[in-house]
């Protein structure tokens, strides 16, 4: 089952629109990243040019790739998961300072739509890395059901430490209960 090109998601705390990532929206987010997301992204990329950061997201052919917009149409976040090889996934996300407006709704979307779709597609492991100082990302990953697996010193291009977070289908089952 393919994901629709656009949908509106509502939760108690707010509404957001979810679309496939268009280049202009990706560029908008990449130019306005939250400081902690900017530090994390730039620590693992060859460039700090927003155009070069936006292109691979916008032209990503993976099914699980979205742009999250506020109800006013302004892009707020980019989110997805790339299947690296059968069963192995790499979830990712980045956002502008408006993330707090859609955080709860996006959490529910990930728990009720993205993770179940990864399960349908047969994931056995999904891992992502977060910069040691990005505590907000670490809390969000744990809320989604990820487990911190390791500390990885000197992963960033300037010797930054990252943590590896891992999702397994069995860790996510508690996150999929109705009402959460």
PDB file of C-alpha atoms in Angstrom:
ATOM      1  CA  UNK A   1       0.000   0.000   0.000  1.00  0.00           C
ATOM      2  CA  UNK A   2       1.588   3.266  -1.117  1.00  0.00           C
ATOM      3  CA  UNK A   3       1.265   6.389   0.993  1.00  0.00           C
ATOM      4  CA  UNK A   4      -0.985   9.144  -0.396  1.00  0.00           C
ATOM      5  CA  UNK A   5       0.698  12.216  -1.916  1.00  0.00           C
ATOM      6  CA  UNK A   6      -0.929  14.531   0.630  1.00  0.00           C
ATOM      7  CA  UNK A   7      -2.981  14.222   3.776  1.00  0.00           C
ATOM      8  CA  UNK A   8      -4.087  16.266   6.746  1.00  0.00           C
ATOM      9  CA  UNK A   9      -3.278  14.907  10.172  1.00  0.00           C
ATOM     10  CA  UNK A  10      -4.984  16.144  13.285  1.00  0.00           C
ATOM     11  CA  UNK A  11      -4.315  15.507  16.920  1.00  0.00           C
ATOM     12  CA  UNK A  12      -5.519  17.091  20.122  1.00  0.00           C
ATOM     13  CA  UNK A  13      -2.625  19.536  20.037  1.00  0.00           C
ATOM     14  CA  UNK A  14      -2.848  20.693  16.462  1.00  0.00           C
ATOM     15  CA  UNK A  15      -3.046  20.061  12.776  1.00  0.00           C
ATOM     16  CA  UNK A  16      -0.531  19.698  10.039  1.00  0.00           C
ATOM     17  CA  UNK A  17      -0.469  18.823   6.371  1.00  0.00           C
ATOM     18  CA  UNK A  18       1.779  16.065   5.128  1.00  0.00           C
ATOM     19  CA  UNK A  19       3.002  16.002   1.524  1.00  0.00           C
ATOM     20  CA  UNK A  20       5.734  14.456  -0.566  1.00  0.00           C
ATOM     21  CA  UNK A  21       8.851  16.650  -0.272  1.00  0.00           C
ATOM     22  CA  UNK A  22       9.016  19.246  -3.036  1.00  0.00           C
ATOM     23  CA  UNK A  23      12.377  20.910  -3.631  1.00  0.00           C
ATOM     24  CA  UNK A  24      11.196  24.410  -2.635  1.00  0.00           C
ATOM     25  CA  UNK A  25       9.805  23.066   0.670  1.00  0.00           C
ATOM     26  CA  UNK A  26      12.973  21.098   1.411  1.00  0.00           C
ATOM     27  CA  UNK A  27      15.061  24.169   0.694  1.00  0.00           C
ATOM     28  CA  UNK A  28      12.825  26.268   2.964  1.00  0.00           C
ATOM     29  CA  UNK A  29      13.354  23.847   5.884  1.00  0.00           C
ATOM     30  CA  UNK A  30      17.085  23.389   5.210  1.00  0.00           C
ATOM     31  CA  UNK A  31      17.623  27.164   5.282  1.00  0.00           C
ATOM     32  CA  UNK A  32      15.748  27.506   8.591  1.00  0.00           C
ATOM     33  CA  UNK A  33      16.780  24.476  10.654  1.00  0.00           C
ATOM     34  CA  UNK A  34      16.589  24.617  14.432  1.00  0.00           C
ATOM     35  CA  UNK A  35      20.094  25.205  15.819  1.00  0.00           C
ATOM     36  CA  UNK A  36      20.343  21.657  17.214  1.00  0.00           C
ATOM     37  CA  UNK A  37      19.240  20.141  13.875  1.00  0.00           C
ATOM     38  CA  UNK A  38      21.642  22.373  11.945  1.00  0.00           C
ATOM     39  CA  UNK A  39      24.546  21.287  14.166  1.00  0.00           C
ATOM     40  CA  UNK A  40      23.591  17.614  13.760  1.00  0.00           C
ATOM     41  CA  UNK A  41      23.106  17.761   9.991  1.00  0.00           C
ATOM     42  CA  UNK A  42      26.226  19.792   9.293  1.00  0.00           C
ATOM     43  CA  UNK A  43      28.362  17.449  11.415  1.00  0.00           C
ATOM     44  CA  UNK A  44      27.651  14.639   8.944  1.00  0.00           C
ATOM     45  CA  UNK A  45      27.527  16.383   5.559  1.00  0.00           C
ATOM     46  CA  UNK A  46      30.196  17.559   3.154  1.00  0.00           C
ATOM     47  CA  UNK A  47      28.583  20.964   2.772  1.00  0.00           C
ATOM     48  CA  UNK A  48      26.599  23.537   4.679  1.00  0.00           C
ATOM     49  CA  UNK A  49      24.904  24.738   1.479  1.00  0.00           C
ATOM     50  CA  UNK A  50      21.132  24.457   1.988  1.00  0.00           C
ATOM     51  CA  UNK A  51      20.632  23.738  -1.730  1.00  0.00           C
ATOM     52  CA  UNK A  52      22.887  20.700  -1.554  1.00  0.00           C
ATOM     53  CA  UNK A  53      21.214  19.482   1.634  1.00  0.00           C
ATOM     54  CA  UNK A  54      17.712  19.846   0.128  1.00  0.00           C
ATOM     55  CA  UNK A  55      18.326  18.126  -3.210  1.00  0.00           C
ATOM     56  CA  UNK A  56      18.705  14.498  -2.067  1.00  0.00           C
ATOM     57  CA  UNK A  57      15.623  14.820   0.140  1.00  0.00           C
ATOM     58  CA  UNK A  58      13.482  16.354  -2.576  1.00  0.00           C
ATOM     59  CA  UNK A  59      14.526  13.818  -5.179  1.00  0.00           C
ATOM     60  CA  UNK A  60      14.439  10.823  -2.831  1.00  0.00           C
ATOM     61  CA  UNK A  61      12.556   7.947  -4.442  1.00  0.00           C
ATOM     62  CA  UNK A  62      11.880   6.166  -1.142  1.00  0.00           C
ATOM     63  CA  UNK A  63       8.211   5.726  -0.251  1.00  0.00           C
ATOM     64  CA  UNK A  64       8.645   6.944   3.319  1.00  0.00           C
ATOM     65  CA  UNK A  65       9.637  10.553   2.790  1.00  0.00           C
ATOM     66  CA  UNK A  66       7.497  13.558   3.719  1.00  0.00           C
ATOM     67  CA  UNK A  67       7.367  17.290   4.194  1.00  0.00           C
ATOM     68  CA  UNK A  68       5.275  18.446   7.134  1.00  0.00           C
ATOM     69  CA  UNK A  69       3.552  21.804   6.724  1.00  0.00           C
ATOM     70  CA  UNK A  70       1.671  23.925   9.198  1.00  0.00           C
ATOM     71  CA  UNK A  71      -1.953  24.598   8.321  1.00  0.00           C
ATOM     72  CA  UNK A  72      -0.785  27.973   6.982  1.00  0.00           C
ATOM     73  CA  UNK A  73       1.196  26.050   4.332  1.00  0.00           C
ATOM     74  CA  UNK A  74       4.654  26.869   5.695  1.00  0.00           C
ATOM     75  CA  UNK A  75       7.052  23.895   5.716  1.00  0.00           C
ATOM     76  CA  UNK A  76       8.048  22.946   9.267  1.00  0.00           C
ATOM     77  CA  UNK A  77       9.788  19.573   9.067  1.00  0.00           C
ATOM     78  CA  UNK A  78      11.175  16.882   6.798  1.00  0.00           C
ATOM     79  CA  UNK A  79      10.809  13.263   7.842  1.00  0.00           C
ATOM     80  CA  UNK A  80      11.449   9.862   6.389  1.00  0.00           C
ATOM     81  CA  UNK A  81      13.100   6.492   6.497  1.00  0.00           C
ATOM     82  CA  UNK A  82      15.362   5.046   3.832  1.00  0.00           C
ATOM     83  CA  UNK A  83      15.594   1.316   3.280  1.00  0.00           C
ATOM     84  CA  UNK A  84      19.325   0.700   3.062  1.00  0.00           C
ATOM     85  CA  UNK A  85      18.976  -3.004   2.223  1.00  0.00           C
ATOM     86  CA  UNK A  86      16.205  -5.552   2.874  1.00  0.00           C
ATOM     87  CA  UNK A  87      15.109  -5.249   6.487  1.00  0.00           C
ATOM     88  CA  UNK A  88      17.531  -2.433   7.404  1.00  0.00           C
ATOM     89  CA  UNK A  89      16.171   1.115   7.623  1.00  0.00           C
ATOM     90  CA  UNK A  90      17.561   4.557   8.456  1.00  0.00           C
ATOM     91  CA  UNK A  91      14.916   6.965   9.842  1.00  0.00           C
ATOM     92  CA  UNK A  92      15.676  10.684   9.723  1.00  0.00           C
ATOM     93  CA  UNK A  93      14.052  14.019  10.554  1.00  0.00           C
ATOM     94  CA  UNK A  94      14.877  17.709  10.709  1.00  0.00           C
ATOM     95  CA  UNK A  95      12.776  20.750  11.509  1.00  0.00           C
ATOM     96  CA  UNK A  96      12.496  24.505  11.768  1.00  0.00           C
ATOM     97  CA  UNK A  97      11.912  26.288  15.101  1.00  0.00           C
ATOM     98  CA  UNK A  98       8.141  25.815  14.520  1.00  0.00           C
ATOM     99  CA  UNK A  99       8.488  22.097  15.350  1.00  0.00           C
ATOM    100  CA  UNK A 100       6.756  22.578  18.722  1.00  0.00           C
ATOM    101  CA  UNK A 101       3.547  23.478  16.848  1.00  0.00           C
ATOM    102  CA  UNK A 102       3.335  20.060  15.214  1.00  0.00           C
ATOM    103  CA  UNK A 103       5.424  17.874  17.544  1.00  0.00           C
ATOM    104  CA  UNK A 104       2.548  15.924  19.113  1.00  0.00           C
ATOM    105  CA  UNK A 105       0.735  15.467  15.816  1.00  0.00           C
ATOM    106  CA  UNK A 106       3.945  14.340  14.126  1.00  0.00           C
ATOM    107  CA  UNK A 107       4.642  11.885  16.941  1.00  0.00           C
ATOM    108  CA  UNK A 108       1.196  10.351  16.428  1.00  0.00           C
ATOM    109  CA  UNK A 109       1.757  10.206  12.658  1.00  0.00           C
ATOM    110  CA  UNK A 110       5.051   8.360  13.118  1.00  0.00           C
ATOM    111  CA  UNK A 111       3.521   5.912  15.619  1.00  0.00           C
ATOM    112  CA  UNK A 112       0.312   5.287  13.698  1.00  0.00           C
ATOM    113  CA  UNK A 113       1.456   5.524  10.089  1.00  0.00           C
ATOM    114  CA  UNK A 114       5.213   5.512   9.507  1.00  0.00           C
ATOM    115  CA  UNK A 115       6.237   2.735  11.913  1.00  0.00           C
ATOM    116  CA  UNK A 116       3.336   0.432  10.925  1.00  0.00           C
ATOM    117  CA  UNK A 117       4.287   0.947   7.272  1.00  0.00           C
ATOM    118  CA  UNK A 118       7.885  -0.005   8.060  1.00  0.00           C
ATOM    119  CA  UNK A 119       6.547  -3.129   9.788  1.00  0.00           C
ATOM    120  CA  UNK A 120       4.446  -3.948   6.678  1.00  0.00           C
ATOM    121  CA  UNK A 121       7.557  -3.519   4.544  1.00  0.00           C
ATOM    122  CA  UNK A 122       9.406  -6.011   6.746  1.00  0.00           C
ATOM    123  CA  UNK A 123      11.868  -3.959   8.768  1.00  0.00           C
ATOM    124  CA  UNK A 124      13.958  -5.897  11.299  1.00  0.00           C
ATOM    125  CA  UNK A 125      16.130  -2.957  12.354  1.00  0.00           C
ATOM    126  CA  UNK A 126      16.029   0.786  11.910  1.00  0.00           C
ATOM    127  CA  UNK A 127      18.856   2.912  13.222  1.00  0.00           C
ATOM    128  CA  UNK A 128      19.649   6.571  13.322  1.00  0.00           C
ATOM    129  CA  UNK A 129      22.280   8.700  14.943  1.00  0.00           C
ATOM    130  CA  UNK A 130      21.820  11.872  16.923  1.00  0.00           C
ATOM    131  CA  UNK A 131      24.372  14.422  18.015  1.00  0.00           C
ATOM    132  CA  UNK A 132      25.303  14.052  21.676  1.00  0.00           C
ATOM    133  CA  UNK A 133      24.024  17.567  22.447  1.00  0.00           C
ATOM    134  CA  UNK A 134      20.662  17.099  20.655  1.00  0.00           C
ATOM    135  CA  UNK A 135      18.726  16.074  23.763  1.00  0.00           C
ATOM    136  CA  UNK A 136      15.353  16.978  22.190  1.00  0.00           C
ATOM    137  CA  UNK A 137      15.943  14.480  19.376  1.00  0.00           C
ATOM    138  CA  UNK A 138      17.002  11.796  21.865  1.00  0.00           C
ATOM    139  CA  UNK A 139      13.833  12.268  23.948  1.00  0.00           C
ATOM    140  CA  UNK A 140      11.686  12.155  20.816  1.00  0.00           C
ATOM    141  CA  UNK A 141      13.339   8.955  19.576  1.00  0.00           C
ATOM    142  CA  UNK A 142      12.783   7.299  22.949  1.00  0.00           C
ATOM    143  CA  UNK A 143       9.137   8.412  22.944  1.00  0.00           C
ATOM    144  CA  UNK A 144       8.786   6.774  19.535  1.00  0.00           C
ATOM    145  CA  UNK A 145      10.152   3.481  20.889  1.00  0.00           C
ATOM    146  CA  UNK A 146      13.832   3.686  19.961  1.00  0.00           C
ATOM    147  CA  UNK A 147      16.520   2.407  22.298  1.00  0.00           C
ATOM    148  CA  UNK A 148      19.952   3.997  22.684  1.00  0.00           C
ATOM    149  CA  UNK A 149      22.357   1.320  21.556  1.00  0.00           C
ATOM    150  CA  UNK A 150      25.743   2.977  21.611  1.00  0.00           C
ATOM    151  CA  UNK A 151      27.869   6.065  21.980  1.00  0.00           C
ATOM    152  CA  UNK A 152      29.995   6.776  18.939  1.00  0.00           C
ATOM    153  CA  UNK A 153      32.892   9.199  19.566  1.00  0.00           C
ATOM    154  CA  UNK A 154      34.463  11.123  16.691  1.00  0.00           C
ATOM    155  CA  UNK A 155      31.724  10.359  14.140  1.00  0.00           C
ATOM    156  CA  UNK A 156      31.152  13.989  13.145  1.00  0.00           C
ATOM    157  CA  UNK A 157      33.513  15.723  10.766  1.00  0.00           C
ATOM    158  CA  UNK A 158      34.781  17.840  13.673  1.00  0.00           C
ATOM    159  CA  UNK A 159      35.066  14.856  16.037  1.00  0.00           C
ATOM    160  CA  UNK A 160      31.530  15.206  17.414  1.00  0.00           C
ATOM    161  CA  UNK A 161      30.093  12.331  19.434  1.00  0.00           C
ATOM    162  CA  UNK A 162      26.856  10.751  18.241  1.00  0.00           C
ATOM    163  CA  UNK A 163      24.508   8.233  19.820  1.00  0.00           C
ATOM    164  CA  UNK A 164      23.014   5.400  17.801  1.00  0.00           C
ATOM    165  CA  UNK A 165      19.305   4.791  18.418  1.00  0.00           C
ATOM    166  CA  UNK A 166      17.668   1.602  17.225  1.00  0.00           C
ATOM    167  CA  UNK A 167      14.096   0.586  16.513  1.00  0.00           C
ATOM    168  CA  UNK A 168      13.111  -3.072  16.431  1.00  0.00           C
ATOM    169  CA  UNK A 169       9.547  -4.111  15.558  1.00  0.00           C
ATOM    170  CA  UNK A 170       9.047  -5.532  19.056  1.00  0.00           C
ATOM    171  CA  UNK A 171      10.200  -2.231  20.671  1.00  0.00           C
ATOM    172  CA  UNK A 172       7.651  -0.329  18.618  1.00  0.00           C
ATOM    173  CA  UNK A 173       4.609  -2.459  19.464  1.00  0.00           C
ATOM    174  CA  UNK A 174       3.942  -0.484  22.676  1.00  0.00           C
ATOM    175  CA  UNK A 175       4.052   2.725  20.651  1.00  0.00           C
ATOM    176  CA  UNK A 176       1.314   1.453  18.335  1.00  0.00           C
ATOM    177  CA  UNK A 177      -1.444   1.043  20.928  1.00  0.00           C
ATOM    178  CA  UNK A 178      -4.546   3.168  20.286  1.00  0.00           C
ATOM    179  CA  UNK A 179      -4.706   6.407  22.229  1.00  0.00           C
ATOM    180  CA  UNK A 180      -0.990   6.942  22.386  1.00  0.00           C
TER     181      UNK A 180
END
